[in-house]
GROMACS .gro file of C-alpha atoms in nm:
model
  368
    1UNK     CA    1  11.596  15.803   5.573
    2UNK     CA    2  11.249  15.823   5.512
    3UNK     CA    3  10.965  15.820   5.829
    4UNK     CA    4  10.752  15.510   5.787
    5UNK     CA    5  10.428  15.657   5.844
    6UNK     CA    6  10.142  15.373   5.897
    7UNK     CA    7  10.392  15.094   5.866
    8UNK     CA    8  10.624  15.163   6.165
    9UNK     CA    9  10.661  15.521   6.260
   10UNK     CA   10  10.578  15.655   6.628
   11UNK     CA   11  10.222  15.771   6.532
   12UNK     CA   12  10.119  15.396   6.492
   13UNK     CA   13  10.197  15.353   6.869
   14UNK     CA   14   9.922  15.508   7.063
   15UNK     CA   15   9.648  15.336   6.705
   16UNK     CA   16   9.849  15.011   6.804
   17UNK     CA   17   9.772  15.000   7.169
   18UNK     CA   18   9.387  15.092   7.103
   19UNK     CA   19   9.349  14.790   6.921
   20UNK     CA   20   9.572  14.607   7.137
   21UNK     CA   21   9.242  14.704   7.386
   22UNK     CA   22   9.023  14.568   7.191
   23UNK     CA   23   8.886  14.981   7.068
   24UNK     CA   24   8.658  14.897   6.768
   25UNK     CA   25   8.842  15.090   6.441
   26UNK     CA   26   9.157  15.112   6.564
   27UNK     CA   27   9.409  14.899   6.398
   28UNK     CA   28   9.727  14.700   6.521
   29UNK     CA   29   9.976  14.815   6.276
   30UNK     CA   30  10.310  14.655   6.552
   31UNK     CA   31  10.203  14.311   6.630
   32UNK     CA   32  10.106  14.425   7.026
   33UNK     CA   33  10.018  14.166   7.235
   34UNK     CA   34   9.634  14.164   7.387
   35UNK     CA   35   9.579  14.301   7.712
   36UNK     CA   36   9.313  14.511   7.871
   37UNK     CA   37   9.591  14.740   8.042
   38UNK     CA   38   9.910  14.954   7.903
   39UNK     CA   39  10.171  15.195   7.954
   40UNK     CA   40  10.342  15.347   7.733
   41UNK     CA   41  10.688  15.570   7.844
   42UNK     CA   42  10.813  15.762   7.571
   43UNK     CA   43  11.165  15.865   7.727
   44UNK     CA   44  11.280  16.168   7.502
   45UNK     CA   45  11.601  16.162   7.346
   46UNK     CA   46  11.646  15.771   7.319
   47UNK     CA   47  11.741  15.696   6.985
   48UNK     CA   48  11.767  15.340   6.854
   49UNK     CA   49  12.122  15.367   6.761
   50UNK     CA   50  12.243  15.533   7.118
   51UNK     CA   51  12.056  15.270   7.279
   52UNK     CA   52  12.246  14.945   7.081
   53UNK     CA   53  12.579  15.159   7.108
   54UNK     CA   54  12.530  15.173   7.502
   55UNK     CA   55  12.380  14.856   7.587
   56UNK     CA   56  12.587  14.794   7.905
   57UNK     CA   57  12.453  15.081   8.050
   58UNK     CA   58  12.119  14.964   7.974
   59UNK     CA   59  12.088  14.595   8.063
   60UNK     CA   60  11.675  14.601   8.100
   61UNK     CA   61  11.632  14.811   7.827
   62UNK     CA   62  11.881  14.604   7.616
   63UNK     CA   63  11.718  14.239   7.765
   64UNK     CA   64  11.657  13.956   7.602
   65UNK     CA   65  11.313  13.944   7.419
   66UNK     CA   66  11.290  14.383   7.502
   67UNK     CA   67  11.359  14.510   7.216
   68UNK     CA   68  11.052  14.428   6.952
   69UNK     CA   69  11.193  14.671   6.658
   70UNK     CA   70  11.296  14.986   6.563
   71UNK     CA   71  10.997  15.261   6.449
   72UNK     CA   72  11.098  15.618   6.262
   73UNK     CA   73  10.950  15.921   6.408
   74UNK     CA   74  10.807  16.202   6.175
   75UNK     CA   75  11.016  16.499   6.002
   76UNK     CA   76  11.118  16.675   6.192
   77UNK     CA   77  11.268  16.477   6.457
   78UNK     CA   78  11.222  16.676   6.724
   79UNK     CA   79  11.015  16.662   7.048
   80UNK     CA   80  10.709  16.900   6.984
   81UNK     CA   81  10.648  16.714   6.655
   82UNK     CA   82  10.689  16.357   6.821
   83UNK     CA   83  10.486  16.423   7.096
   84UNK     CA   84  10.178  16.548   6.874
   85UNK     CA   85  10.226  16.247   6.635
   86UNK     CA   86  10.200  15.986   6.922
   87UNK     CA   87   9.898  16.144   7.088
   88UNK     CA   88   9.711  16.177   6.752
   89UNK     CA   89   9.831  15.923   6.568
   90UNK     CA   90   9.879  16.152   6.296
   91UNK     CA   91  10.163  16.260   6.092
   92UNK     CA   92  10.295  16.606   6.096
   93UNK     CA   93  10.172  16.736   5.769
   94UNK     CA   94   9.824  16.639   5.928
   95UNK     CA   95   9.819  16.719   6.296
   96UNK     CA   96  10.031  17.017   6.194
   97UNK     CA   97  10.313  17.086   6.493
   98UNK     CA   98  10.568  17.098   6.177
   99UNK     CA   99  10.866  17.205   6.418
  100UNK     CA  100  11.031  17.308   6.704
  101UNK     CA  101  10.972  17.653   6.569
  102UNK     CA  102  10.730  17.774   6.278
  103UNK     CA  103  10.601  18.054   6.107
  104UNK     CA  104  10.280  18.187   6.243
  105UNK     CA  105  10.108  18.216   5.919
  106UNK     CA  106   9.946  18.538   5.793
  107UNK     CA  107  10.189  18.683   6.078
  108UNK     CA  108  10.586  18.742   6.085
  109UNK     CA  109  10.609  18.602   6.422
  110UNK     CA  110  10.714  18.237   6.505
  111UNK     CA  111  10.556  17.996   6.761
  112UNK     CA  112  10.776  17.784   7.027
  113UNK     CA  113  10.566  17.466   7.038
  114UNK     CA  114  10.716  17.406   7.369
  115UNK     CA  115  10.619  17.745   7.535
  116UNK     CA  116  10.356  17.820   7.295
  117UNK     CA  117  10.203  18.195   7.209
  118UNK     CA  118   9.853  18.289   7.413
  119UNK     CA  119   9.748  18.424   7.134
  120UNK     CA  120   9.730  18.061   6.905
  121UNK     CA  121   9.491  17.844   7.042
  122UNK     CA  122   9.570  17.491   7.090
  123UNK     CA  123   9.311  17.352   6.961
  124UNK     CA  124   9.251  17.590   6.627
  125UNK     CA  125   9.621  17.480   6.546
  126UNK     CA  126   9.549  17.104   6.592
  127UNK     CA  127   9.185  17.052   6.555
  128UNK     CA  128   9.188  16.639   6.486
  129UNK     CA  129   9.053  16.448   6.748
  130UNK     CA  130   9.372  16.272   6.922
  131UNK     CA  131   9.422  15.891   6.973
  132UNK     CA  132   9.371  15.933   7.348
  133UNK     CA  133   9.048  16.119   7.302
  134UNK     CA  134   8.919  15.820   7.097
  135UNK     CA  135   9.036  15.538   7.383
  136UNK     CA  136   8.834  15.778   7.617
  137UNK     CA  137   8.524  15.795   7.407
  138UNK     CA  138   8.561  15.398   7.378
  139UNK     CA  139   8.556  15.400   7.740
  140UNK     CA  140   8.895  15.345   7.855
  141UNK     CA  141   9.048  15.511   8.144
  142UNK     CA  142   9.320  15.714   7.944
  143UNK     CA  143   9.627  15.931   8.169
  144UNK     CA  144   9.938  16.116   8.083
  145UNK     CA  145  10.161  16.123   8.375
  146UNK     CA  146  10.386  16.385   8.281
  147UNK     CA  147  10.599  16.756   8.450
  148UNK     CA  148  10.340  16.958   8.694
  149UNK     CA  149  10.430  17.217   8.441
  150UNK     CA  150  10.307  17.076   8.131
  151UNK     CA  151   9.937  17.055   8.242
  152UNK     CA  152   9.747  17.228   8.041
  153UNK     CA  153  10.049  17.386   7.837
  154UNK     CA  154   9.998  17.420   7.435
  155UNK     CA  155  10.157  17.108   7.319
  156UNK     CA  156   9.975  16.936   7.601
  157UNK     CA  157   9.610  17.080   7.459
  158UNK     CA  158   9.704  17.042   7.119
  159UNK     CA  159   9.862  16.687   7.090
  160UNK     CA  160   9.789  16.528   7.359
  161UNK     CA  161   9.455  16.594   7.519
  162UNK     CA  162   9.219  16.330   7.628
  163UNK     CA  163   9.173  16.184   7.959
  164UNK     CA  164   9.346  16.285   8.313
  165UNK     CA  165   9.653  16.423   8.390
  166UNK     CA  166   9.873  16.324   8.679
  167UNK     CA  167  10.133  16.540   8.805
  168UNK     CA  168  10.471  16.387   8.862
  169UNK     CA  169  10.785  16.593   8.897
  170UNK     CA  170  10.986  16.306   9.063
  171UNK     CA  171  11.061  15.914   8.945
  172UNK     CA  172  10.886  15.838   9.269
  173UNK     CA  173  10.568  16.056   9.177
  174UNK     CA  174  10.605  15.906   8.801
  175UNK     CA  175  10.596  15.533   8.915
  176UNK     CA  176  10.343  15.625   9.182
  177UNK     CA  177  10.110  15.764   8.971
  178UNK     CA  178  10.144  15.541   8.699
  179UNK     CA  179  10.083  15.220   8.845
  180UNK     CA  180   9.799  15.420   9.026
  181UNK     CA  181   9.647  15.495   8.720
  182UNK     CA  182   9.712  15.178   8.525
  183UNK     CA  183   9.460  15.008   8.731
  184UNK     CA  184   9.158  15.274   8.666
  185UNK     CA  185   8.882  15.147   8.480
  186UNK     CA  186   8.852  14.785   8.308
  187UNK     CA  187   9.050  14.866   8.050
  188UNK     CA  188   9.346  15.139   8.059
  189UNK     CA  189   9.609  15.313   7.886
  190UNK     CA  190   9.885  15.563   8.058
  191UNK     CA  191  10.148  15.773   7.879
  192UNK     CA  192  10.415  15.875   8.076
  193UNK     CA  193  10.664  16.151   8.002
  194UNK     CA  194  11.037  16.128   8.061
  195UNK     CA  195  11.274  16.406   7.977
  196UNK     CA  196  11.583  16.408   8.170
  197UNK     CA  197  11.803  16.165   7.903
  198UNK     CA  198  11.687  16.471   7.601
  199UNK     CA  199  11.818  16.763   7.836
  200UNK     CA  200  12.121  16.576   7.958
  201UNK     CA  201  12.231  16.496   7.570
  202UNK     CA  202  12.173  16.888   7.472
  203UNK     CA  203  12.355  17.037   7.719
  204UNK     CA  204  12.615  16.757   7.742
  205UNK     CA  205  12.658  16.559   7.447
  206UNK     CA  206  12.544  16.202   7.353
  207UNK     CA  207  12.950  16.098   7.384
  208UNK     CA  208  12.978  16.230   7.716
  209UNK     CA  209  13.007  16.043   8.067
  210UNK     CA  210  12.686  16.233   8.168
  211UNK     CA  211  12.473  16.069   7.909
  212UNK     CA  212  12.552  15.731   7.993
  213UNK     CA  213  12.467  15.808   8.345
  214UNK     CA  214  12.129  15.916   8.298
  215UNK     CA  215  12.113  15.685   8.051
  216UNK     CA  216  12.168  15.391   8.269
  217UNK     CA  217  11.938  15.561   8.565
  218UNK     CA  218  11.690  15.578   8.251
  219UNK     CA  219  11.728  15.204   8.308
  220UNK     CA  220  11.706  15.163   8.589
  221UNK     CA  221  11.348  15.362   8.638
  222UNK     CA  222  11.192  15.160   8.333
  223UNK     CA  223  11.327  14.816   8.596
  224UNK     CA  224  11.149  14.931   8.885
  225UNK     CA  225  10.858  15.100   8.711
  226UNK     CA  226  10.809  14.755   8.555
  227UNK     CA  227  10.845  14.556   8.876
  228UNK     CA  228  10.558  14.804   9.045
  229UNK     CA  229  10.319  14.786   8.759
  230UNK     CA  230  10.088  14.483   8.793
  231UNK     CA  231  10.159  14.147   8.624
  232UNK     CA  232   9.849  14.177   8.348
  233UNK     CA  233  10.002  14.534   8.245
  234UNK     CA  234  10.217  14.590   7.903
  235UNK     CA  235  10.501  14.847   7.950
  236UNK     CA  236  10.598  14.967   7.586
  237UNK     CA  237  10.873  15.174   7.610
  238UNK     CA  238  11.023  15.417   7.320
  239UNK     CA  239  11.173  15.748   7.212
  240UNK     CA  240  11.047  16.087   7.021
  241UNK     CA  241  11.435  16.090   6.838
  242UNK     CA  242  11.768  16.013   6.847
  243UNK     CA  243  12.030  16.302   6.872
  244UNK     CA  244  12.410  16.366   6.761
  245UNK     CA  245  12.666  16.580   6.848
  246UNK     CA  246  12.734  16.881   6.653
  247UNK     CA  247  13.140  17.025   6.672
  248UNK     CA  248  13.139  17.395   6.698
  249UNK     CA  249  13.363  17.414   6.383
  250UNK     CA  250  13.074  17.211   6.184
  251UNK     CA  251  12.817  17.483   6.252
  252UNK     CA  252  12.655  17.754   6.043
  253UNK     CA  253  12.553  18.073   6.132
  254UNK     CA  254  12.254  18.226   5.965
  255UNK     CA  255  12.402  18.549   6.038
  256UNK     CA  256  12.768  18.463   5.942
  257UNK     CA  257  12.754  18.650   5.566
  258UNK     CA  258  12.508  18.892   5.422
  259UNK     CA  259  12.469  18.668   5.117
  260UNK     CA  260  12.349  18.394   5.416
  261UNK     CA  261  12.097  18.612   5.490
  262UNK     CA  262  11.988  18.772   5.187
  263UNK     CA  263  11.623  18.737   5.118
  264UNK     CA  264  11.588  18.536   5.470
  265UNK     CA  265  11.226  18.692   5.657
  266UNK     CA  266  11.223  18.452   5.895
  267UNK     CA  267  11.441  18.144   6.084
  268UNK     CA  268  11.257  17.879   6.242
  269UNK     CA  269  11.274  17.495   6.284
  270UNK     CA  270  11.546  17.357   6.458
  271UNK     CA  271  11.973  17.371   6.363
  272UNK     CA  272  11.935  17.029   6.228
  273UNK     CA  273  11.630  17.095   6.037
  274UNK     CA  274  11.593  17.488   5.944
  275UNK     CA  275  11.309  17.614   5.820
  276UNK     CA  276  11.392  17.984   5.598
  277UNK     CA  277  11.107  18.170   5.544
  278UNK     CA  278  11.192  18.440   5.277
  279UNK     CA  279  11.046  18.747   5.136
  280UNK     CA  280  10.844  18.695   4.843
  281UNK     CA  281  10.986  18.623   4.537
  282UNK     CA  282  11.326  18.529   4.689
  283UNK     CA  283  11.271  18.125   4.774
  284UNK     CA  284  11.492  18.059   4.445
  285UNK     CA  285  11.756  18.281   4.522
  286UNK     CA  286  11.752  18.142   4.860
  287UNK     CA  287  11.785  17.772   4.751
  288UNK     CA  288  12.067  17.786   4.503
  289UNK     CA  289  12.296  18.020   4.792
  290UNK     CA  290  12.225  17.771   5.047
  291UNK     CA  291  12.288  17.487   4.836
  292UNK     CA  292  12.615  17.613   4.708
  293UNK     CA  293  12.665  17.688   5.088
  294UNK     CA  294  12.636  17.374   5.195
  295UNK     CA  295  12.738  17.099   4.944
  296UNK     CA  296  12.685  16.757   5.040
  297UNK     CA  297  12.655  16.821   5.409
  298UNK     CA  298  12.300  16.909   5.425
  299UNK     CA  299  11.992  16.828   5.173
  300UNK     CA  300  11.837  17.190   5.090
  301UNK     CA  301  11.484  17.177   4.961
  302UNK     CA  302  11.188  17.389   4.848
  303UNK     CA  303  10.895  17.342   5.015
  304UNK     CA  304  10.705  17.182   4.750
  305UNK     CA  305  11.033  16.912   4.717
  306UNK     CA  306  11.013  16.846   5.118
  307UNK     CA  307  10.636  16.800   5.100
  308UNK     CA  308  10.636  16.599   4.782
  309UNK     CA  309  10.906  16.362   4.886
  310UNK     CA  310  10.732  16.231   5.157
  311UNK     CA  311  10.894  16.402   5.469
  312UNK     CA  312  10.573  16.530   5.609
  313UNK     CA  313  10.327  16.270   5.540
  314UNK     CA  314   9.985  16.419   5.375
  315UNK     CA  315  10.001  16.802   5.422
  316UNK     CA  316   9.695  16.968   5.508
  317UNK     CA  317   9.649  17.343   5.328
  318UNK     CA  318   9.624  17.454   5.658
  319UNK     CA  319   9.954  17.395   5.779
  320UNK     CA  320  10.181  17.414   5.404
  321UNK     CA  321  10.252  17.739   5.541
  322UNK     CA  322  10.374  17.657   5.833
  323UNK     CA  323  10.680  17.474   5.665
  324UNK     CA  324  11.006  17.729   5.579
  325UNK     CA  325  11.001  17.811   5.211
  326UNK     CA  326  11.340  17.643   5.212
  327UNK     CA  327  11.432  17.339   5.423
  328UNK     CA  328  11.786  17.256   5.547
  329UNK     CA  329  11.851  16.880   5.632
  330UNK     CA  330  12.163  16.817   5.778
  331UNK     CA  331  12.319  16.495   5.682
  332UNK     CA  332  12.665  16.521   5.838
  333UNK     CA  333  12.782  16.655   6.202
  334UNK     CA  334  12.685  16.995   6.110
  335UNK     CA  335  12.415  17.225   6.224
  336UNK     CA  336  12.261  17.557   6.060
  337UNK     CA  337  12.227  17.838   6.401
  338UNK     CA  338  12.100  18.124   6.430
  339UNK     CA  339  12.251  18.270   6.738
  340UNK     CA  340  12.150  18.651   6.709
  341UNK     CA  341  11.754  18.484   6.764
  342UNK     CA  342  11.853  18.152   6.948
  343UNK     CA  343  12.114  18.266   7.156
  344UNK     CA  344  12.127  17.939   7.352
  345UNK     CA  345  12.192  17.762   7.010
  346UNK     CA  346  12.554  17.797   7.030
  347UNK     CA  347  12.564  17.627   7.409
  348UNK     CA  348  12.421  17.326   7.314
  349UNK     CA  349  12.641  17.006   7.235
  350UNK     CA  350  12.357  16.750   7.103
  351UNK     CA  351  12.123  16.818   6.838
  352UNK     CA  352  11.831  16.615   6.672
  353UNK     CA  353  11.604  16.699   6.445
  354UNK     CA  354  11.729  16.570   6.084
  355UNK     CA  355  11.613  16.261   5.901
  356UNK     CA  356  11.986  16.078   5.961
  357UNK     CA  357  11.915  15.728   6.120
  358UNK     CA  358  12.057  15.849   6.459
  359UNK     CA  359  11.799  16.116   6.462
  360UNK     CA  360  11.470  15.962   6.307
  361UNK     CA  361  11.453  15.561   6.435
  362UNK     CA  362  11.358  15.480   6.783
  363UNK     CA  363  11.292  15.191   6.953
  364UNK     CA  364  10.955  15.001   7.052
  365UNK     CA  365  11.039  14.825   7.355
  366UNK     CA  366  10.752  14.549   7.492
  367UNK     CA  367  10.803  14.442   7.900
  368UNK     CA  368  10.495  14.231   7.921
   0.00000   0.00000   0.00000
């Protein structure tokens, strides 16, 4: 499926709750009810699909009224990318964090969005003011609560700057600082970060016992978090992706015949949406081996097809070549690896990333 940029994707979330504010030229694209205070808790790794299919687990989450409608996140469906396109407001052919993993351009290294390189500099790679940077400069008391270790990291800088950050490494220190910091100011907005239901669905699998356990203490965080906040405060809840589980015997390996490899500079992205960067003149010869590789299990574009069908939103010049000269979707349980330079690749059970509608919609939750 297709992301729904500016009618119903996670970048209209953060715009949404501006205007929700009452910020002058921001614009209420989800129906959000007025208030002068709100929260929003993006809890990675909740897909809209894994959050129907497991609604016993879930009975706050899953309550009557909850659940206001599904939004898609931007291509690719994976964390870095999500994160920058709520806290801009952007999508990623515009803010420009195109990937787990991308090309470095003019360079043949690749940048981790989540550990980031010193030598890229946040705010050269994503120069557009963010969403929380406007609510600041229209005087509201903006705060990510979020990991002790992602203050001041890359994605942090790049994505998500604007206003304080609170430390919180605990649900104790998240709900403590939260409410805390949703009554700053006259008018406030808090993002808060939760990423124990992603890590628990990588390592385990979205089918497993494990995931439904953090799943339902996922629920019941969001319960208590909403019973602390005060009464005037809107808790909007939703996810950066959704995530399936990828059989060992449905995976790829990059490495797994010369042909494969042929022509192949550079992997990046993620195993549900690879990027190939190849050596010049070989994109073609690239894109018809992969394609015959791969059949009907996985759409393999160019990068011109990717960017002209819509996956990326606008792309800025800037960050074109960022994007793999070939792109791998996978449509089916499969997953492209590339275990010689992602050795942890092969130890992972859950996977995300793809534009499948377990991977791309999330849901917008309202506890007002």
């Amino acid at each position: 499926m297709l992301p729904r940029y500016g009618a119903g994707a996670l970048s209209d979330v953060v715009p949404s709750a501006l205007a929700a504010l009452g910020v002058e030229g921001e614009h209420d694209l989800l129906g959000l009810p007025p208030s002068d205070r709100y929260v929003v808790m993006l809890v990675d790794g909740l897909g809209w699909h894994l959050l129907h299919r497991h609604a016993e687990d879930a009975p706050f989450l899953n309550g009557e009224g909850r659940i206001r409608r599904s939004l898609t996140v931007g291509v690719p469906s994976t964390t870095s990318t999500s994160l920058a396109s709520l806290g801009t407001g952007l999508a990623p052919g515009r803010h420009g964090i195109v990937g787990y993993t991308m090309a470095v351009p003019g360079t043949d290294r690749l940048l981790n969005t989540l550990r980031w390189d010193t030598t890229v500099e946040p705010l050269v790679w994503q120069p557009h003011q963010t969403a929380f940077e406007r609510g600041v400069q229209a005087g509201v008391a903006v705060t990510t609560v979020s990991r002790k270790a992602f203050r001041g990291s890359g994605i942090t800088v790049a994505g998500l700057r604007g206003g304080e950050f609170v430390p919180a490494d605990s649900a104790g220190q998240a709900t403590a600082g939260t409410v805390e910091a949703s009554r700053r100011g006259d008018r406030s907005l808090v993002y808060l970060y939760e990423g124990d239901l992603d890590w628990t669905g990588h390592r385990a699998g979205v089918n497993a016992p494990a995931w439904r356990h953090q799943l339902s203490a996922v629920d019941h965080f969001a319960a208590r978090l909403r019973a602390s906040l005060p009464a005037d405060v809107v808790l909007l809840i939703t996810g950066d992706h959704g995530m399936v589980d990828v059989p060992k015997e449905h995976r790829v390996d990059v490495d797994s015949a010369p042909e494969l490899r042929a022509g192949v500079r550079m992997v990046g992205g993620d195993p549900r949406l690879r990027y190939l960067y190849t050596d010049e003149g070989a994109a073609a010869d690239v894109l018809a081996t992969w394609r015959e590789r791969l059949g009907d299990a996985a759409l393999v574009l160019g990068r011109d097809e990717a960017i002209a069908a819509g996956w990326f939103g606008e792309v800025e010049d800037r960050v074109r070549p960022r994007i793999g000269d070939v792109v791998i979707a996978a449509l089916d349980e499969m997953a492209v690896e590339c275990r010689r330079e992602f050795p942890m690749e092969p130890l992972l059970v859950g996977w995300h990333g793809s534009l499948t509608a377990e991977e791309m919609l999330v849901p917008l939750l309202v506890a007002d």
